[in-house]
Amino acid sequence: MISKQSSAIWGGAKLADVLELVGIPKSTSAMSAGGKHVEFVSIDRCKEEKGGPYKASIPLSQATNPEADVLLAYEMNGKTLNRDRDHRILLLPRDSSCKKDYKMFPPLVNTRRPQMDFPVQSAICSLEDVNVRSGKITIKGYAVSGGGRGIERVDISIDGDINSNTDIVAKAVDTAANVQPEKVEDIWNLRGVLNTSWHRENHRYHLTFYRYHLTYSSRLYIAYAPLGVDDVDEKTPVVVEKKDESVDRDGEESRLNNVPNENLVSLDPTDRKESEAEKEAWRLLKEAVVTYCGSPVGTLAANEPGDKTPLNYDQVFIRDFIPSALAFLLRGEGEIVRNFLLHTLQLQSWEKTVDCYSPGQGLMPASFKIRVIPLDDTKVEEVLDPDFGESAIGRVAPVDSGLWWIILLRAYTKITGDYAMQERVDVQTGIKLILNLCLSDGFDMFPSLLVTDGSCMIDRRMGIHGHPLEIQSLFYSALRCAREMLASDEGSKNLVRTINNRLSALSFHIREYYWIDMKKINEIYRYKTEEYSTEAINKFNIYPEQIPHWLMDWIPEEGGYMIGNLQPAHMDFRFFTLGNIWSIVSSLTTPKQNNSILNLIESKWDDLIGNMPVKICYPALEYEEWRIITGSDPKNTPWSYHNGGSWPVLLWQFTLACIKMGRIELARKAVNLAESRLYADHWPEYYDTRNGKFIGKQSRLYQTWTIAGFLTSKMLLENPEKASLLFWEEDYELLEICVCALTKTGRAKCSRGAAKSQILV
Ligand code: GLC
């Protein structure tokens, strides 16, 4: 059973050429000193070799044979091999896998020589339509053999009950009459490698007609046309005659390049047709793409046809682009994301002033647009025009933009493998500028980042100034990303140390003081106040009277969450979804807390998910509180927009958190709910009312992050392994740093165990 296939085009230097340069002529089979092999030794050391280097050798005759195509590969699909591979040069003898694994036995079993050639083999890569009940099917696949041998023929046969459960079988024979073995039992080996027995694909539906026509080159066959039952003898394999025997090397390569992509990708059973909603979402997402000098650089915030007053929704927002970027990345389209990252980087150092005052260097804009400036009668120039918050209604610096930029850069690198991008000097400088701005000393007493109201997704007054969880969790995530991406040179050493210290202090602080559950509320309920000295238990001098009535009845026994904000004498007990989700995703919270947050969401489903996932915060500010805190904002009325509205863009983030915690069923339930409405409602920006029943009063339609968030959620659910590239596990070393610091005050012993017991709640 083949579940995944991939192909790559390798680039590099021919080993024969390299050896010639160092004085070993082509076609040498032995050195004058007697050496007959070329040995390759890795720089890195590995466990499998008991801490020694990794070694492999090939015969000198093969290494120096100009026809043998032994390649020192430093490029894959046109890109330099990345850091995941340690900038490694791969030794690729033609026809064999690149590592020592082509030995069929572990090193201690020294009974066989390494396998240097491919045995003859074939595989079915796709059946055109598994739902076919009668009529035709197309089978596509490949056949290869090693040692330069061509393929003589490929036999396709059916096996089993043609009306119910049919196997389609492929068998290849090479030009030296080697036959692909029938059963795995005949070629069994200890490590399970090179299992090249006949390939069988089970067909679940009955087939009544087949018609076939296969063409192939000497190395590869591709099936184009359907099979017909009249031509098929059920018992005897069908012999497919070779169509084109005299294909030259170039011809072969072009055929290889012509292998339709679907031949080489997943045969996963979850492969399925896109729903109407997904089809429309992809079309709309592509229509929202903004180009700059002919290249895609981002997506519009909203693309509502006929909207005469788009305000700034016709711009590319940094935060709004994240789900678009992920949708493109998960679909294998990296270019737009790369362009976005590089162009927004240029805006970072833009001249920016509000009333003769400039915000800090390193600030990323909230959004940008492409302005077209006429040069003369015939020519125009396109210019990127950023908004650092000076035009946006909240008139506040978008603190989250730089954090998102770093998070996206890491996601881009992880998904595409393009590590060269993060190593660029301008990109490294960009990361450092953002960090310097966030890590600069101020008047702070706490490790959390001090910001003004509305400096994030909630970009107008909602009482989230000070140290809002919404920003802390993104800050923590961005620090974790940056630590991974900063070049490990002298210049970054101090910065990495600062990041580590901040990460550990931040996680301790948030876990300890922002967390509430039944037990903690009861503790707060009994707090003593007005304690003087550094030994105070009620460190923030919280007055228990401020615990709101709704909270006592609302908080479930089995759940808990991070409160929205904390400052002396004040806890903002509102539940903010983005902050809680990113705490889970980045492991700002402990594994136990992560599960408790999801328990809370599950048990308060009607309040937090309701008719449209996911509520931005709960509960809404009402009456006097609304008047004072929002300044009577008519758009942020109770249960609307930022004040308790429901935001489909939070769906992908919720999905990611659920996948991380193995609670995929919760995400599925939310995505199904959204899918049934978003498409019919024309992809609104947000929904109103306590349980998200109505489309938001002033909500845009065709909001891009709603569309892209939905697509990203679907793709994450289908490829949970991709999701793991986007979240982090607990880092015990960070916890140790923190416990070590606490030890100085005599509070704990310094060890991983102590770290766990101290900081894991
Ligand atoms: C609203 C949202 C903000 C978003 C912008 C563009 O202002 O509050 O988070 O970036 O619209 O969609």
mmCIF file of N, CA and C and ligand atoms in Angstrom, residues 301 313 317 319-320 456-459 641-642 647 685 703 705, ligand 1:
data_model
loop_
_atom_site.group_PDB
_atom_site.id
_atom_site.type_symbol
_atom_site.label_atom_id
_atom_site.label_comp_id
_atom_site.label_asym_id
_atom_site.label_seq_id
_atom_site.Cartn_x
_atom_site.Cartn_y
_atom_site.Cartn_z
ATOM 1 N N ALA A 301 -8.267 43.281 2.852
ATOM 2 C CA ALA A 301 -8.981 42.864 4.069
ATOM 3 C C ALA A 301 -10.382 42.378 3.722
ATOM 4 N N TYR A 313 -10.560 48.864 4.490
ATOM 5 C CA TYR A 313 -10.695 47.430 4.194
ATOM 6 C C TYR A 313 -10.155 47.076 2.803
ATOM 7 N N PHE A 317 -3.857 44.132 5.490
ATOM 8 C CA PHE A 317 -3.515 44.197 6.915
ATOM 9 C C PHE A 317 -2.544 43.069 7.240
ATOM 10 N N ARG A 319 -2.113 41.508 10.195
ATOM 11 C CA ARG A 319 -2.752 40.425 10.950
ATOM 12 C C ARG A 319 -3.763 39.676 10.089
ATOM 13 N N ASP A 320 -4.453 40.400 9.200
ATOM 14 C CA ASP A 320 -5.473 39.748 8.372
ATOM 15 C C ASP A 320 -4.851 38.799 7.365
ATOM 16 N N CYS A 456 -4.086 45.606 19.092
ATOM 17 C CA CYS A 456 -4.033 44.248 18.510
ATOM 18 C C CYS A 456 -5.248 44.028 17.619
ATOM 19 N N MET A 457 -5.721 42.805 17.548
ATOM 20 C CA MET A 457 -6.887 42.517 16.716
ATOM 21 C C MET A 457 -8.079 43.388 17.131
ATOM 22 N N ILE A 458 -8.209 43.580 18.430
ATOM 23 C CA ILE A 458 -9.235 44.496 18.933
ATOM 24 C C ILE A 458 -8.608 45.886 18.855
ATOM 25 N N ASP A 459 -8.918 46.595 17.766
ATOM 26 C CA ASP A 459 -8.144 47.802 17.505
ATOM 27 C C ASP A 459 -8.897 49.097 17.796
ATOM 28 N N TYR A 641 -19.475 43.302 17.272
ATOM 29 C CA TYR A 641 -18.104 43.640 16.870
ATOM 30 C C TYR A 641 -17.102 43.200 17.943
ATOM 31 N N HIS A 642 -16.200 44.083 18.395
ATOM 32 C CA HIS A 642 -15.189 43.636 19.362
ATOM 33 C C HIS A 642 -15.758 43.339 20.733
ATOM 34 N N TRP A 647 -16.253 35.916 15.683
ATOM 35 C CA TRP A 647 -15.302 36.170 14.600
ATOM 36 C C TRP A 647 -14.851 34.870 13.951
ATOM 37 N N GLU A 685 -17.556 39.394 8.115
ATOM 38 C CA GLU A 685 -16.419 39.697 8.993
ATOM 39 C C GLU A 685 -16.689 39.203 10.412
ATOM 40 N N GLN A 703 -15.181 39.099 3.640
ATOM 41 C CA GLN A 703 -13.998 39.456 4.444
ATOM 42 C C GLN A 703 -12.948 38.370 4.218
ATOM 43 N N TRP A 705 -10.143 37.355 5.727
ATOM 44 C CA TRP A 705 -9.647 36.425 6.744
ATOM 45 C C TRP A 705 -10.706 35.427 7.192
HETATM 46 C C1 GLC B 1 -11.122 45.637 12.061
HETATM 47 C C2 GLC B 1 -10.558 44.610 13.022
HETATM 48 C C3 GLC B 1 -9.078 44.455 12.809
HETATM 49 C C4 GLC B 1 -8.826 44.080 11.362
HETATM 50 C C5 GLC B 1 -9.430 45.134 10.442
HETATM 51 C C6 GLC B 1 -9.337 44.730 8.982
HETATM 52 O O1 GLC B 1 -10.618 46.896 12.351
HETATM 53 O O2 GLC B 1 -10.801 44.986 14.340
HETATM 54 O O3 GLC B 1 -8.581 43.479 13.670
HETATM 55 O O4 GLC B 1 -7.464 43.955 11.142
HETATM 56 O O5 GLC B 1 -10.793 45.291 10.734
HETATM 57 O O6 GLC B 1 -10.041 43.564 8.750
#
